[in-house]
Short mmCIF file of C-alpha atoms in Angstrom, two decimals:
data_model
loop_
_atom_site.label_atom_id
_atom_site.label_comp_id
_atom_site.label_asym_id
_atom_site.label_seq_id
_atom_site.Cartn_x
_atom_site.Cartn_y
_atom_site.Cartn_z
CA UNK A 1 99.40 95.68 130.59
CA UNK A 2 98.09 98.66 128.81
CA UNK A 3 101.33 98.76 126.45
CA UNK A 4 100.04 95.53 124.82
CA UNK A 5 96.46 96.57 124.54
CA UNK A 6 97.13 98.13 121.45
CA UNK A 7 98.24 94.80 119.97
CA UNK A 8 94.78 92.84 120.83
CA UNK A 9 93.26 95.76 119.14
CA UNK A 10 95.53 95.56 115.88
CA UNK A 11 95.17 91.61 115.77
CA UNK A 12 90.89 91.94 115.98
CA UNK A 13 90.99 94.36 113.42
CA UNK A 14 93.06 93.20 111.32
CA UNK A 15 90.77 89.94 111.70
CA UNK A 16 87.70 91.87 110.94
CA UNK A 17 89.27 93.33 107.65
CA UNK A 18 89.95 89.91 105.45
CA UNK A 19 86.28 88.61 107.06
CA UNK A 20 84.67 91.82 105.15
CA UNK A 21 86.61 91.34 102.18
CA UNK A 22 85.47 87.49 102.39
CA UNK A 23 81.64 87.77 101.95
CA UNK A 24 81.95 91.26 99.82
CA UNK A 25 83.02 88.96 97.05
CA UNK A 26 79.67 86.71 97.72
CA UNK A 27 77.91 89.56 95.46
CA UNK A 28 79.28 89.26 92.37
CA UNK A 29 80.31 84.89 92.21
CA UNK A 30 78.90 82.35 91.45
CA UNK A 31 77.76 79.44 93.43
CA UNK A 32 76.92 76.00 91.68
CA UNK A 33 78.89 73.43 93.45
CA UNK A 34 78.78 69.93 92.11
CA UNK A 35 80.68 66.41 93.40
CA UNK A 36 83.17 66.23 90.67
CA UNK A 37 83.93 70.42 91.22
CA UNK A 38 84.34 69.19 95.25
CA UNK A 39 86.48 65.76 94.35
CA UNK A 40 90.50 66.23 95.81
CA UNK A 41 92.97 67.01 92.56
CA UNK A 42 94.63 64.54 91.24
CA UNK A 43 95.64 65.27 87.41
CA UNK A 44 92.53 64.63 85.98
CA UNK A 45 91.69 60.50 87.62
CA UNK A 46 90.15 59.10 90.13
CA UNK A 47 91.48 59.75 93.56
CA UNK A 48 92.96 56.64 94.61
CA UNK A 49 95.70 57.23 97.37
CA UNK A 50 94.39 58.25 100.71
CA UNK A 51 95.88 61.71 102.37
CA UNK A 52 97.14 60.57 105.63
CA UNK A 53 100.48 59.26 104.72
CA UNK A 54 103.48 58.02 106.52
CA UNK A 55 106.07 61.14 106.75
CA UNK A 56 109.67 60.36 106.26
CA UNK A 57 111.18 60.42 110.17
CA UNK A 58 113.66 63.28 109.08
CA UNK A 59 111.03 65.99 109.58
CA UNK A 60 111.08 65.15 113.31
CA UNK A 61 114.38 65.25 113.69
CA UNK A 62 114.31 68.85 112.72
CA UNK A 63 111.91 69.58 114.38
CA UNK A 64 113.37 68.25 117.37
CA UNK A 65 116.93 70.42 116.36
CA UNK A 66 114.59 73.51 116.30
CA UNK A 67 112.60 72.90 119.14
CA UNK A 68 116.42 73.22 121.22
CA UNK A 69 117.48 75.81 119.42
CA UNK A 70 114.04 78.04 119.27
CA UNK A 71 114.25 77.70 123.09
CA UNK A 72 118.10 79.25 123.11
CA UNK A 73 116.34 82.28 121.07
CA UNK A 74 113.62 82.06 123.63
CA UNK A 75 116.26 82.45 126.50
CA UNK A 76 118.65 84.62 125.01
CA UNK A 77 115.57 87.42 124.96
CA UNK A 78 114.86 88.19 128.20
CA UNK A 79 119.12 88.74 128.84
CA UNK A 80 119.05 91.00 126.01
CA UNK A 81 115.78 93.05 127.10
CA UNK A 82 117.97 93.40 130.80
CA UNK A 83 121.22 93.55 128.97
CA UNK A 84 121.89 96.75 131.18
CA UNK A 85 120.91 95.90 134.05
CA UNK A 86 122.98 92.43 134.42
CA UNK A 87 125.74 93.90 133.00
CA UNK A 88 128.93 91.83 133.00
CA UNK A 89 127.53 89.11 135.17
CA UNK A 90 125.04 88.64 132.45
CA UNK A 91 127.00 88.82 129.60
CA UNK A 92 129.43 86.08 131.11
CA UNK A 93 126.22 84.26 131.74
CA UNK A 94 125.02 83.61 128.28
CA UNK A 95 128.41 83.27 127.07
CA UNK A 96 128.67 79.96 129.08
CA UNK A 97 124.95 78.84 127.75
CA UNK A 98 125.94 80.02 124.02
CA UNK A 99 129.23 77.66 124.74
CA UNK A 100 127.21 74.60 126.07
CA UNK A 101 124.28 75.27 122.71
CA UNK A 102 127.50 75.11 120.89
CA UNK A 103 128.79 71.75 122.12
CA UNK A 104 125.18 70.53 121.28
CA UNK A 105 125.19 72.05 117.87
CA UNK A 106 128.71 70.19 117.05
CA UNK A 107 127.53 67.22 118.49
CA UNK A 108 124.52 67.35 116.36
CA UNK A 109 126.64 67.83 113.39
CA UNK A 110 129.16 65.33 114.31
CA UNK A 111 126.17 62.52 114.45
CA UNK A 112 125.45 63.29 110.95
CA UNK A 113 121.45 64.51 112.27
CA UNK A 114 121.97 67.31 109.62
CA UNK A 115 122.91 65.01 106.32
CA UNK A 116 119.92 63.71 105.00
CA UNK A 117 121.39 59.99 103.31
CA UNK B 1 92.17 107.57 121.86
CA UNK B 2 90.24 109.49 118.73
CA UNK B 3 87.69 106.45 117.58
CA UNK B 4 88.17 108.28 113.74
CA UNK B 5 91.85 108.76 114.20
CA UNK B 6 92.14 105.07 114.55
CA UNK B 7 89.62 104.07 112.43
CA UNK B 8 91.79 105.74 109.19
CA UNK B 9 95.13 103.91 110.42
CA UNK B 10 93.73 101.02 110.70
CA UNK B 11 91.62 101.19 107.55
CA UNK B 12 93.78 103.54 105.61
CA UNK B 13 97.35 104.73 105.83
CA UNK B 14 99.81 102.22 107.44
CA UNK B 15 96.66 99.32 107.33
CA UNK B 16 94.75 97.81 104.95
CA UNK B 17 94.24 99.97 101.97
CA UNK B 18 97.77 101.54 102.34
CA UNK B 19 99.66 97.62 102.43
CA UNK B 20 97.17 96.57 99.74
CA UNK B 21 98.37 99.03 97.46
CA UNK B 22 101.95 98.18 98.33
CA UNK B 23 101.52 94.82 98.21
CA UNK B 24 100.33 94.86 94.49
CA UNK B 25 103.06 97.58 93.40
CA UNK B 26 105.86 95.51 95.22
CA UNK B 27 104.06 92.69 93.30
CA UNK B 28 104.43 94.22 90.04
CA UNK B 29 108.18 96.12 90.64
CA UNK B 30 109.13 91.82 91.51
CA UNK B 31 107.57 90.49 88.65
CA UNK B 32 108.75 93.69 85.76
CA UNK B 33 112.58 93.01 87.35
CA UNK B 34 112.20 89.00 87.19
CA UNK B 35 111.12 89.28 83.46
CA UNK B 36 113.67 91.70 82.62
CA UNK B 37 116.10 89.46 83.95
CA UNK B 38 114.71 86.82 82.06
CA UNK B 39 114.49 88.64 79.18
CA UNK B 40 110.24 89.03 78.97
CA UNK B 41 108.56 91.74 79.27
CA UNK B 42 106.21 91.02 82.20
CA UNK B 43 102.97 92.22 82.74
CA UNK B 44 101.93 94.93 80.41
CA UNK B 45 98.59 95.96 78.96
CA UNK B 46 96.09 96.04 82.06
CA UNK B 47 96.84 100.12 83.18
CA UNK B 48 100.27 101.93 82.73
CA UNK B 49 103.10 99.14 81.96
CA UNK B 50 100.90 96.58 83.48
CA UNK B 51 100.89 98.53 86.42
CA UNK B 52 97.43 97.02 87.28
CA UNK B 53 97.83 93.25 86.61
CA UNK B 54 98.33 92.06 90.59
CA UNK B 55 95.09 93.94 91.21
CA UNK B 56 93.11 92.48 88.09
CA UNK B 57 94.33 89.02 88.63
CA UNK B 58 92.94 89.29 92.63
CA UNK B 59 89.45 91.07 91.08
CA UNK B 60 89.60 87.66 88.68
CA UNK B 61 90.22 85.14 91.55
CA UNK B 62 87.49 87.23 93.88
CA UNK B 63 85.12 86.67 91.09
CA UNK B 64 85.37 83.39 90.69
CA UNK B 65 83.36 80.35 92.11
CA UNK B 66 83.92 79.41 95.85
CA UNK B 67 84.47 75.42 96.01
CA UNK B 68 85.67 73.81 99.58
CA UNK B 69 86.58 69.94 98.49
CA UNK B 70 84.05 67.46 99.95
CA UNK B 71 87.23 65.60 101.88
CA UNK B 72 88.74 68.89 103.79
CA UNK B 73 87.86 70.31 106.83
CA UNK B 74 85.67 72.96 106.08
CA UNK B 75 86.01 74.65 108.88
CA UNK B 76 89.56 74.94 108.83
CA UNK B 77 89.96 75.43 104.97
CA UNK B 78 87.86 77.93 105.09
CA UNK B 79 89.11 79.70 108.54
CA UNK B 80 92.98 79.43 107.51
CA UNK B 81 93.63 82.09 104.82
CA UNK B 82 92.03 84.88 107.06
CA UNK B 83 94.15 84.28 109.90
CA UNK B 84 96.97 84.11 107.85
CA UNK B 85 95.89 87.40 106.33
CA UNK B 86 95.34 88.82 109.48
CA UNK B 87 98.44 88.08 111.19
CA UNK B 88 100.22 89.85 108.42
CA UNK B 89 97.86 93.20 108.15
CA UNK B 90 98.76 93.09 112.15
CA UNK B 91 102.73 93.01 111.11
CA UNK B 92 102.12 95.61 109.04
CA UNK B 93 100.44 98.23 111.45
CA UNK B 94 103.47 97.70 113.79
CA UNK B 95 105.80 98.75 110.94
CA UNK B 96 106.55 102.23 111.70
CA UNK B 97 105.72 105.00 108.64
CA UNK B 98 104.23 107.44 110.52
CA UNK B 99 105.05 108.96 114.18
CA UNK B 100 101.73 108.23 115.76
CA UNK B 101 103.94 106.73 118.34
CA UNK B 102 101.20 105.59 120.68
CA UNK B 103 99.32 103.36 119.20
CA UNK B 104 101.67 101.24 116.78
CA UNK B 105 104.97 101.65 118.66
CA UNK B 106 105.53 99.70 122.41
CA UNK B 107 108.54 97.85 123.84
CA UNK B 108 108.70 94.34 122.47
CA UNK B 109 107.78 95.23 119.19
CA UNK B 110 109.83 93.76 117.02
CA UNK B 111 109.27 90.36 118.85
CA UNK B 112 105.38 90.71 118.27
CA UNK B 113 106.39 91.40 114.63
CA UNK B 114 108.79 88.61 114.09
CA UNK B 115 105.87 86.08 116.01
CA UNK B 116 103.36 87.31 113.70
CA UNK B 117 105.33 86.85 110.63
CA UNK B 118 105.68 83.30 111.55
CA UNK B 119 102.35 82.85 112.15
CA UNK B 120 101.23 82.55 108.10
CA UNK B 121 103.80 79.48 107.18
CA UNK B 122 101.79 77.86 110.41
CA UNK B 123 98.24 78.94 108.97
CA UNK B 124 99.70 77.67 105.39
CA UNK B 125 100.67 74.31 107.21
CA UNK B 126 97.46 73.63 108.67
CA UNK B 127 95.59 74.63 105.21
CA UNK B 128 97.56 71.80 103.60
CA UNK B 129 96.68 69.76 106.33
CA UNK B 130 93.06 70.22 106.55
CA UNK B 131 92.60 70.08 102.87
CA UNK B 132 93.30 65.87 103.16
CA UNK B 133 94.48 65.44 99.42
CA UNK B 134 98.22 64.15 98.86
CA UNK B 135 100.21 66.57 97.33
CA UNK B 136 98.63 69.34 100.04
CA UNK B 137 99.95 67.36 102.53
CA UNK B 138 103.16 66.58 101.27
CA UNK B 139 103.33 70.68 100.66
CA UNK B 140 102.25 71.15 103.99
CA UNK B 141 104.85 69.22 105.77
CA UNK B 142 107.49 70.43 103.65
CA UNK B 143 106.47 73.93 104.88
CA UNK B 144 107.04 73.30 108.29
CA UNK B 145 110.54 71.70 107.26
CA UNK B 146 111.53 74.79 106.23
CA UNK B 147 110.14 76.95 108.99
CA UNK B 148 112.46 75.05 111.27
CA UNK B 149 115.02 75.53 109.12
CA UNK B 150 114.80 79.19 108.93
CA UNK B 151 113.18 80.57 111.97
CA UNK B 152 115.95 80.44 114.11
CA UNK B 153 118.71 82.50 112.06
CA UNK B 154 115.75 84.37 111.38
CA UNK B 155 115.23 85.13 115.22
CA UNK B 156 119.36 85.29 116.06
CA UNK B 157 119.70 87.95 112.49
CA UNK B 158 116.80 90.21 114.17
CA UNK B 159 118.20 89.81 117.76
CA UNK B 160 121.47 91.75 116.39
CA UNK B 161 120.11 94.92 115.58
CA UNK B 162 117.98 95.15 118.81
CA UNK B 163 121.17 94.28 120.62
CA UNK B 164 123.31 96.75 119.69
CA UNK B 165 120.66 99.87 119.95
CA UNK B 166 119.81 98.46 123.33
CA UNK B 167 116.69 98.72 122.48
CA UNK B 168 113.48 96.55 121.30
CA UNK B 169 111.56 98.92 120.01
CA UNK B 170 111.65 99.32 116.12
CA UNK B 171 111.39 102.83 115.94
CA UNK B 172 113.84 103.35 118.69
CA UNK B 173 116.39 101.02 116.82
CA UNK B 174 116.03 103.41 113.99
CA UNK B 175 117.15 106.28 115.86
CA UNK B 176 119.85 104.73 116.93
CA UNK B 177 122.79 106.88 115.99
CA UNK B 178 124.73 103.65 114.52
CA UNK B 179 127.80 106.64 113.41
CA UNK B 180 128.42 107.73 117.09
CA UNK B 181 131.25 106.16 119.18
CA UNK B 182 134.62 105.08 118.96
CA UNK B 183 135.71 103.63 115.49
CA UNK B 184 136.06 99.74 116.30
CA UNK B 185 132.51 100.17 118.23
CA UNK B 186 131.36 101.28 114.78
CA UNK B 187 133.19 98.58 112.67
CA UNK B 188 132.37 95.77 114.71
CA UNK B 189 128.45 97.02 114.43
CA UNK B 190 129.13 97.31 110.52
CA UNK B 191 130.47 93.58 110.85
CA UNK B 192 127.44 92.11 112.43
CA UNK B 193 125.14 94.04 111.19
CA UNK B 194 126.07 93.18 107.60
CA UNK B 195 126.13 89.43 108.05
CA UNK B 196 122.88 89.57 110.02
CA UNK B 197 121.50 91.33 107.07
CA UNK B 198 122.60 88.89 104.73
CA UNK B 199 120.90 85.98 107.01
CA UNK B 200 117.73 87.97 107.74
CA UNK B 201 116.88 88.13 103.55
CA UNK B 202 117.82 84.92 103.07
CA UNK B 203 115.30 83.60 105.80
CA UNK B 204 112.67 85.83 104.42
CA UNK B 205 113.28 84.27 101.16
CA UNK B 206 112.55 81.29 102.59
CA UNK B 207 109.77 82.43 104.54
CA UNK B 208 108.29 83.37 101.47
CA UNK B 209 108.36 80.49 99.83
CA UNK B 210 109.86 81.89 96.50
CA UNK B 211 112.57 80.57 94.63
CA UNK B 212 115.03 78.99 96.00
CA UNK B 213 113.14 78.19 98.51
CA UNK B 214 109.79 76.73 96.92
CA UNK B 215 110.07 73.36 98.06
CA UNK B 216 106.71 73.39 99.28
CA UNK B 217 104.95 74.68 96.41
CA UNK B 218 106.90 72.97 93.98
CA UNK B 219 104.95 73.39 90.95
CA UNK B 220 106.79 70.24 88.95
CA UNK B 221 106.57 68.02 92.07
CA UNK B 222 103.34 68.64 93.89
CA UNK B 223 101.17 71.18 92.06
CA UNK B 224 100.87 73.83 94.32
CA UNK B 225 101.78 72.49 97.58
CA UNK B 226 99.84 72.75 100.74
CA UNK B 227 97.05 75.67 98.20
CA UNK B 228 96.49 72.74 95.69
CA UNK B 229 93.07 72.82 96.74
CA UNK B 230 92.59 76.38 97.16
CA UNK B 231 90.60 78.31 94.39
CA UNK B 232 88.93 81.37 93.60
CA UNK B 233 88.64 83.77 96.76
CA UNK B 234 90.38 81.55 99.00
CA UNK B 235 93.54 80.98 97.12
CA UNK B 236 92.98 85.31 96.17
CA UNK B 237 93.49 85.73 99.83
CA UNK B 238 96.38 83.48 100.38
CA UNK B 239 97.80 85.37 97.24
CA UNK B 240 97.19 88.92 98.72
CA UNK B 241 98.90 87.48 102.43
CA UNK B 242 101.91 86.52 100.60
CA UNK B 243 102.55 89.81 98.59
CA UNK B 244 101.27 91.74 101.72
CA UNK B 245 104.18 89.33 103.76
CA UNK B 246 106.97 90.67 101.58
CA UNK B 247 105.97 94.34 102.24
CA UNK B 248 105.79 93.86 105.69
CA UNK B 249 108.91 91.69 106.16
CA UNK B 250 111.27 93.66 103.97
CA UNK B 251 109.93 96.56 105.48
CA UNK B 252 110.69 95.08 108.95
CA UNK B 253 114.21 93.97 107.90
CA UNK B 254 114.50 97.39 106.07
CA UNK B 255 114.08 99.13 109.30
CA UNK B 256 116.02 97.69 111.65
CA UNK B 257 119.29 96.42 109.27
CA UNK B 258 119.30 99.50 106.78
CA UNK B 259 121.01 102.69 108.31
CA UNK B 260 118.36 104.89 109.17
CA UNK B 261 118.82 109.03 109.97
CA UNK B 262 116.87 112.15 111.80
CA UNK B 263 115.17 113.52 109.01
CA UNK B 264 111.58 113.60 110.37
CA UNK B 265 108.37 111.64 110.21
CA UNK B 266 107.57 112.30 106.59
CA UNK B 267 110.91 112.06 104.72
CA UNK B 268 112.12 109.03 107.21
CA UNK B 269 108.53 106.99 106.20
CA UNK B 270 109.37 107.99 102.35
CA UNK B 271 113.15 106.63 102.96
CA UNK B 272 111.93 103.80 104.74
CA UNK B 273 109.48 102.71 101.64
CA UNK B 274 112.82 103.51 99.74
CA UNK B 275 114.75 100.75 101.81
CA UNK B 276 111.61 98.23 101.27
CA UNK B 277 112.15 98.89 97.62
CA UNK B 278 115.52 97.91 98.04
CA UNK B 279 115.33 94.64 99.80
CA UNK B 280 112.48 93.50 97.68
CA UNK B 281 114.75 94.45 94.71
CA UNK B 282 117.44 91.93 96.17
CA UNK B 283 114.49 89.51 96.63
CA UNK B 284 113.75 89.81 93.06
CA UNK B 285 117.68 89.18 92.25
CA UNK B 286 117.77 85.67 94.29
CA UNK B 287 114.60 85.08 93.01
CA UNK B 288 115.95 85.50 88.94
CA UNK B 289 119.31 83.89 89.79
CA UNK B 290 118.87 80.75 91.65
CA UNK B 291 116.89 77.30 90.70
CA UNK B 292 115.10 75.50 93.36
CA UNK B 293 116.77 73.36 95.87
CA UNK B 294 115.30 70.58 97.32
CA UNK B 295 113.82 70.42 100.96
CA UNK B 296 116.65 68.29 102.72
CA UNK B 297 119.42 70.71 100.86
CA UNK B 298 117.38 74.36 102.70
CA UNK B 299 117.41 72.19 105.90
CA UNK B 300 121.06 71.67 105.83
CA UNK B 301 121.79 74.71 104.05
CA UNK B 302 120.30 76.79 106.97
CA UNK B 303 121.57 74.55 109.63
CA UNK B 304 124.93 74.36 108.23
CA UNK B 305 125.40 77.88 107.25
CA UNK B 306 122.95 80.47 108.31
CA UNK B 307 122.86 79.18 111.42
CA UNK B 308 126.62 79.73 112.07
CA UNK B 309 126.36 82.47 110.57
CA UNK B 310 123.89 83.86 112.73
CA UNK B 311 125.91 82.71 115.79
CA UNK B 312 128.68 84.19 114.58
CA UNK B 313 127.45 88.09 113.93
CA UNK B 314 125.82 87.62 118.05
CA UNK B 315 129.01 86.79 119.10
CA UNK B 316 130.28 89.84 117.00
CA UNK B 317 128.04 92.21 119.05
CA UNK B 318 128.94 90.31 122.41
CA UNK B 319 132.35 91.36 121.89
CA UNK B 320 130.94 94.66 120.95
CA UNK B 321 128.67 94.53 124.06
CA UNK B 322 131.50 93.34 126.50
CA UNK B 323 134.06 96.10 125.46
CA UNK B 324 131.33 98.65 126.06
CA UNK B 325 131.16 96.85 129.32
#
């Protein structure tokens, strides 16, 4: 555990760095907010379309592609951090479960998931 | 540990002040070679050439009025750009300049780097989100799009190097001596590490959100994207993460892809800021040369090429792997 210690350290630093920078610059602005300075943009009219839209269903489809194949990065990790110790056994291993990702990925393709019409 | 010590490489050389100052010369070295290439001149009256202009134009934004729109989140809006900043500052200390091995340097680092450079297109996402006006939220889900378009080459280009030094530590895949060993060992390593090269810029490209890939901030289409509501300090920040991003990710693909050789701590840190240079240079050339494509055409661009791609230069260092047995 100590390895990583040095990482929690980095991250809270580095988090206490922009929060300094954040209210230095409350010296020398100004600070006169008014409702039409807080309205959302929208070239100059009257806001009339609300925010939370419908989102075309392609988006989840990638992110359903990514979710599998983040997970195959995920996996192929660990094997590569013990590369040495599995040896051959290993390497045959993720051979088979690149082959199998494979099959998935033509599948994918063949479906037509990755043409947008 | 030496509280002092710390204090100054955190604060100073490979942290804040140190990426700050490389983020706004790798700033103004992108934008002098884009308006070359364009035929402008670029920034050039505020210091020597211009030299200056990222860090007046951040003074300018800092200076300017703070305004959080009455329909966003303002907890969120206002939380987002610092842990977007932060994640990158905490890239940047694991980038590795200087030899003071203990503290920046572990095993796993390159997969703590790679996680925190995702982590700003997520902060960026969830800005857009929480800002509840249209076009942020069109940016904003466009920027996701793209992340799972590009994170996984991404991941599979960055596995290749660690692969083939054995190793996933970034400074102990830079001494890896890439020359030694029999001569198809070598070419097969020249092989994949070449195409994984080629994959790992193009996904930082994308991960930066310049052209090509600046879907999501679209200027034409949806005004800034997922920072259409972000002004003044806020929108300063998110500037200062996204130049401090492309020090810290070129540097990262710099180290690992870009032959590195013994030539102690000093002149290695002054040829790795030489390699940066270089990859930010080739950012600089997609950036002039290309005009933007559209989100659905990244998403099959990435999942129809670099993603074969990407497959392809692993199985190139499997081979490699299984002959060395």
């Amino acid at each position: 555990m100590s390895h990583y210690a040095p990482i929690l350290l980095v991250f809270l630093m580095a988090s206490a760095i922009p929060a300094v920078v954040w209210y230095l610059s409350r010296l020398i602005r100004p600070n006169l907010p008014n409702a039409i300075k807080c309205s959302s943009y929208e070239c100059g009219i009257t806001t009339t379309t609300e925010a939370r839209e419908k989102l075309s269903i392609r988006y989840y489809l990638v992110a359903v592609m990514f979710l599998v194949f983040d997970v195959e990065t995920v996996f192929l990790m660990p094997w590569a951090i013990q590369m040495k110790e599995l040896a051959l056994f290993g390497l045959v291993e993720i051979g088979v479960f690149l082959f199998l990702l494979l099959l998935g990925y033509g599948y994918i393709w063949s479906k037509g998931a990755l043409d947008w019409e | 540990m030496d509280v002092i010590k710390v204090a100054f490489f955190v604060l100073v050389f490979p942290g804040f002040l140190f990426q700050f100052v490389m983020a706004a010369a790798l700033e103004w070295m992108d934008r002098k070679l884009y308006a070359r290439m364009q035929n402008r001149v670029g920034p050039l009256y505020t210091g020597q050439s211009g030299f200056l202009q990222p860090v007046a134009d951040l003074v300018k934004l800092f200076a300017k009025e703070d305004l959080t729109p009455a329909a966003a989140d303002k907890f969120m809006f206002n939380l987002m750009p610092l842990v977007a900043l932060a994640a990158v500052c905490a890239s940047g200390l694991l980038v590795p300049l200087w030899p003071i091995k203990p503290f920046t340097s572990f095993p796993g680092d390159i997969i703590v780097d790679a996680y925190l450079l995702a982590i700003p297109s997520f902060a960026l996402f969830l800005a857009g989100w929480f800002s509840s006006s249209p076009f942020s939220l069109i940016g904003a889900s466009r920027v996701l799009t793209q992340l799972f378009a590009y994170e996984v080459p991404f991941f599979l280009a960055l596995l290749t190097p660690a692969v083939i030094a054995g190793s996933w530590q970034i400074t102990e895949i830079m001494a890896f001596r890439w020359w030694e060993g029999p001569w198809w060992s070598i070419a097969l390593r020249m092989v994949g590490q070449t195409i994984a090269f080629g994959v790992a810029v193009t996904c930082l490209q994308a991960k930066l959100e310049r052209v090509p890939f600046d879907a999501p901030e679209a200027e034409t289409e949806v005004v800034a994207g997922p920072l259409t509501e972000y002004s003044g300090k806020k929108y300063g920040i998110f500037r200062l993460e996204k130049n401090i991003l492309m020090y810290t990710g070129a540097a990262l693909v710099a180290a690992v892809f870009l032959p590195s050789f013994p030539i102690g701590a000093i002149l290695g840190g002054i040829w790795l800021i030489a390699k940066t240079l270089v990859v930010v240079a080739i950012l600089s050339v997609i950036r002039a040369s290309f005009a933007r494509i559209r989100i659905d055409q990244i998403v099959v661009f990435s999942w129809k090429y670099l993603a074969p791609l990407s497959l392809l230069q692993f199985l190139v260092v499997l081979v490699l792997k299984a002959q060395q047995g």
